[in-house]
Coordinates of C-alpha atoms in Angstrom, one line a residue:
Chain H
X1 CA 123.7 304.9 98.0
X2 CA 124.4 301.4 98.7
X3 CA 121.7 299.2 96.9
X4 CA 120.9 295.4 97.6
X5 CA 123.9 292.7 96.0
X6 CA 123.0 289.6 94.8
X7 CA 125.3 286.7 93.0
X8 CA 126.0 285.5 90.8
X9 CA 123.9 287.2 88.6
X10 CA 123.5 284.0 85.6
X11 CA 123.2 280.5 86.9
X12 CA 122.9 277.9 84.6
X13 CA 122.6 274.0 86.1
X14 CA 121.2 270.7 84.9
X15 CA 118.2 269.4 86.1
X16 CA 118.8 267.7 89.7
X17 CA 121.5 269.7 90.1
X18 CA 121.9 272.2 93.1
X19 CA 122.6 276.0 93.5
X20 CA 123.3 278.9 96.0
X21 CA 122.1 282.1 95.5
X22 CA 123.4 284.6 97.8
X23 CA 122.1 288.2 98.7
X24 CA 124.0 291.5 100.5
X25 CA 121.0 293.7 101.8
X26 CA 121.4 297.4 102.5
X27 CA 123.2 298.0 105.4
X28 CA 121.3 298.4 108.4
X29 CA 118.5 297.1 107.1
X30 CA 117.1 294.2 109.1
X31 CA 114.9 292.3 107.2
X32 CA 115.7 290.5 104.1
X33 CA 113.2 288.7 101.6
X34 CA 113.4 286.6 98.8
X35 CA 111.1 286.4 95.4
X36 CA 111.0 284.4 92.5
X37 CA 109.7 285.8 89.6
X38 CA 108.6 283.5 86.2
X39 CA 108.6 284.7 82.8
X40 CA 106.0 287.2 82.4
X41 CA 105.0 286.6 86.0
X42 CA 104.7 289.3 88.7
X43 CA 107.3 288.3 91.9
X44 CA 106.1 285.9 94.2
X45 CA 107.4 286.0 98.0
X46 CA 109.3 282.8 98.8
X47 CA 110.6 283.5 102.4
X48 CA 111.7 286.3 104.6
X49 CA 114.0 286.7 107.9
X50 CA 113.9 289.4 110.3
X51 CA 117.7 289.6 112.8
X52 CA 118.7 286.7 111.1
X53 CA 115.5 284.8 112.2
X54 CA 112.9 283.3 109.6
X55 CA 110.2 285.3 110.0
X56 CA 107.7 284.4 107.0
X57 CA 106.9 281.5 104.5
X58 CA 105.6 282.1 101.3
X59 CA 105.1 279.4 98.4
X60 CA 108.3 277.9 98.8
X61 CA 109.1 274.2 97.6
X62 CA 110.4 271.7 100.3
X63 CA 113.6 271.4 97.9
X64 CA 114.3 275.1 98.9
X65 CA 116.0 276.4 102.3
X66 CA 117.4 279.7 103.1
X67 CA 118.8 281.0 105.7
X68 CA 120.8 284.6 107.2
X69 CA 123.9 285.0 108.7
X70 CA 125.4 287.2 111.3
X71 CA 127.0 289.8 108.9
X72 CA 123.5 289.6 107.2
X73 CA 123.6 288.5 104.8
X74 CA 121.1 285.0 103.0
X75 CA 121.6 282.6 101.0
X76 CA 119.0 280.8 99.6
X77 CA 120.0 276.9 98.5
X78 CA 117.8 274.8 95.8
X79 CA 118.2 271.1 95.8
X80 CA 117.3 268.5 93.0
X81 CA 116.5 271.6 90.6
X82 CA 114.1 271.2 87.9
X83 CA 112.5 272.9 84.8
X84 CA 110.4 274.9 86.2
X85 CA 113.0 276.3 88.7
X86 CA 113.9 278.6 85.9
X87 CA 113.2 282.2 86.5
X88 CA 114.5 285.4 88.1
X89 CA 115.4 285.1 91.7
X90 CA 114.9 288.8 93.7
X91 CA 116.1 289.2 97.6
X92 CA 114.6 292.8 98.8
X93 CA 115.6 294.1 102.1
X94 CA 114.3 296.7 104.1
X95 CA 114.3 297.9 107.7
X96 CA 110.7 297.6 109.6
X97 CA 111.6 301.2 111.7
X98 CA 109.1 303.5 110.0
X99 CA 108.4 300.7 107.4
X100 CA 110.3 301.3 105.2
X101 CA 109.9 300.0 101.9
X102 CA 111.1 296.7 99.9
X103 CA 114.6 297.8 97.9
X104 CA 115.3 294.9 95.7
X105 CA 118.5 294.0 94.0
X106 CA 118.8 292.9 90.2
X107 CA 118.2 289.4 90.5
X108 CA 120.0 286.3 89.7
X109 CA 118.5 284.4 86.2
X110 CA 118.6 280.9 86.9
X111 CA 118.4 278.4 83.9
X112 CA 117.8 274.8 84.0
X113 CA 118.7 273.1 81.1
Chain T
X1 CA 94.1 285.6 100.3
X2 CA 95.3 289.4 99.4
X3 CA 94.5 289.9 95.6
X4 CA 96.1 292.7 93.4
X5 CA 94.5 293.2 89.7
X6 CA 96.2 296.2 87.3
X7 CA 94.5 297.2 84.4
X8 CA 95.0 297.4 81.8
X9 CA 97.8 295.0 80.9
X10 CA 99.9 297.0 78.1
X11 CA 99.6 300.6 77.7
X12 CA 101.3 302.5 74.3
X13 CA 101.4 305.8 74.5
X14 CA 102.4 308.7 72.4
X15 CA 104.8 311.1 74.1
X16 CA 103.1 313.8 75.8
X17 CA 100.2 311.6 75.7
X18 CA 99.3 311.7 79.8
X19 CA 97.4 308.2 81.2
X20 CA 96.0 306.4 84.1
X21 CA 96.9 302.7 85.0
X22 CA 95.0 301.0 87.4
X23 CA 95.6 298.9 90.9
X24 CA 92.5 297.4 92.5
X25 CA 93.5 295.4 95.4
X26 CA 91.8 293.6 98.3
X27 CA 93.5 293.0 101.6
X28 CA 93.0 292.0 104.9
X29 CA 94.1 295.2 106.2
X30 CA 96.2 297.1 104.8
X31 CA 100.3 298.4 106.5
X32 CA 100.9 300.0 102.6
X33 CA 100.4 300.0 98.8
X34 CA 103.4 300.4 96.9
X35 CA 104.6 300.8 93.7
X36 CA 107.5 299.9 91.5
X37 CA 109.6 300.2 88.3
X38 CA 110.9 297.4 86.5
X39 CA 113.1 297.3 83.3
X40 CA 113.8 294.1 81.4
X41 CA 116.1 291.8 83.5
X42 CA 116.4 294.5 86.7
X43 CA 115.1 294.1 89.7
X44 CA 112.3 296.4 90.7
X45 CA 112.5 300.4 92.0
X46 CA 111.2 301.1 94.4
X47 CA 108.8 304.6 93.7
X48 CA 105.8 305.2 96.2
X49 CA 104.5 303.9 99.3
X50 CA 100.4 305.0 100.5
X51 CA 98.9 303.8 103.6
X52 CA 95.9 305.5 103.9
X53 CA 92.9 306.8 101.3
X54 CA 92.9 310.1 100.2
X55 CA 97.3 310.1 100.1
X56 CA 99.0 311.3 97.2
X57 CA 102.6 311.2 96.0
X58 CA 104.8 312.7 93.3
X59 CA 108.0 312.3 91.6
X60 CA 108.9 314.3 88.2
X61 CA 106.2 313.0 85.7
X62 CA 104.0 310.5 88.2
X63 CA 101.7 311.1 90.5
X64 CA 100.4 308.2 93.1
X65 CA 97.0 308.3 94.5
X66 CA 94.4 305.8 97.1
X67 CA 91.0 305.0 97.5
X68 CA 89.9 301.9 100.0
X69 CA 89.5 299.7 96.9
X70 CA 92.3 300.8 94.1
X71 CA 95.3 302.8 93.5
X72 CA 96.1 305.0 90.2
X73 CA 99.4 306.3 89.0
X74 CA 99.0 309.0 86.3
X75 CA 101.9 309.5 84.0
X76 CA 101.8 313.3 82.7
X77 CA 103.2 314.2 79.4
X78 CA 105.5 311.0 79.6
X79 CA 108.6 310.6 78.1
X80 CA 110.1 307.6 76.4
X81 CA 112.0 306.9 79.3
X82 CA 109.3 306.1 81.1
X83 CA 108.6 302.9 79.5
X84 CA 108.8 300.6 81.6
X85 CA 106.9 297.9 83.6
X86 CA 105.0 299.6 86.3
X87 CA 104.2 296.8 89.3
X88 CA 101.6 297.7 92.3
X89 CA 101.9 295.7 95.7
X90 CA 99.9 295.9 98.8
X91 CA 101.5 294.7 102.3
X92 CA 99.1 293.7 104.8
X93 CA 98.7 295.3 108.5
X94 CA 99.1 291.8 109.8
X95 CA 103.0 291.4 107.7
X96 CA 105.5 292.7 105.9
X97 CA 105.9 290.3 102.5
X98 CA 104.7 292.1 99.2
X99 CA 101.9 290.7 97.2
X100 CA 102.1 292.2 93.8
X101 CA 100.1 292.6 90.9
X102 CA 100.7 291.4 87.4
X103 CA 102.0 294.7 85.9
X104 CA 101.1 297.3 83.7
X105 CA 104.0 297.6 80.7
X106 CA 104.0 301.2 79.0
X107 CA 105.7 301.7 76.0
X108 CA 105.6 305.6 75.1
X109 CA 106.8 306.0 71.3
X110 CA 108.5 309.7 70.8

């Protein structure tokens, strides 16, 4: 079965730098979410869309957008990147007919040196 | 603010040696409990949703169960396959985003 894409999988950038992270849900599925997850941490919910619409706001940093295109698929986008930006970026989608539940892909690792 | 506590933190276990972990949760409401799988560096799977008290789930060697206040999974005879990082996350009635718990890693030595 088709399972949620994400790329790249390893980012590394410099402090102030920027980055893209981009995210292929399930197919059908219509909403999408995005969690970052520190070292040792459990995932914390960043941001979600529903039919390409933002749709819920979690603890996400001003520096931070996202968004979801017509094919579906998000991006999010991290501006002047710092230290503590490191950590394990998750986008989960799922589709809200029967609620179903959260699939999540593998992540990208995002280092900032 | 929805809260999520699993107990205990890390779990060893012998195989064979069947277990309990813990998820005591409070929510404004709650749409579903779930819980999840994570190995080092992956992205969690997805194993069990429960949405009301008294529900129960299985799948091979674990068995989910609710109350009002907490959630246990119960590994039977596990395996050491089954170590892993075992995450519990509650979704309020009023939303879909996940709130999880810290985790409960098992390591289960053959």
């Amino acid at each position: 079965a088709a399972g949620v894409i994400q790329s790249p999988r390893h980012l590394i950038k410099e402090k102030r730098e920027t980055a893209t992270l981009k995210c292929y849900p399930i197919p059908r599925h219509d909403t999408v979410y995005w969690y970052q997850q520190g070292p040792g941490q459990d995932p914390q919910f960043l941001i979600s869309f529903y039919e390409k619409m933002q749709s819920d706001k979690g603890s996400i940093p001003d520096r931070f957008s996202a968004q979801q295109f017509s094919d579906y698929h998000s991006e999010l986008n991290m501006s002047s990147l710092e230290l503590g930006d490191s950590a394990l970026y998750f986008c989960a989608s799922s589709s809200r007919v029967g609620n179903q539940p959260q699939h999540f892909g593998d992540g990208t690792r995002l280092s900032i040196l | 603010e929805d809260q999520v506590t699993q107990s205990p933190e890390a779990l060893r276990l012998q195989e064979g040696e069947s277990s309990s972990l813990n998820c005591s949760y409070t929510v404004s409401g709650l749409r579903g409990l779930f819980w999840y799988r994570q190995d080092p560096g992956k992205g969690p799977e997805f194993l069990f949703t429960l949405y009301s008290a008294g529900e129960e789930k299985e799948k091979e060697r674990l068995k989910a169960t609710l109350t009002k206040k907490e959630s246990f999974l119960h590994i039977t005879a596990p395996k050491p396959e089954d170590s892993a990082t075992y995450l519990c996350a509650v979704q309020p009635s009023n939303d879909y985003k996940l709130s999880f718990g810290a985790g409960t890693t098992v390591t289960v030595r053959a």
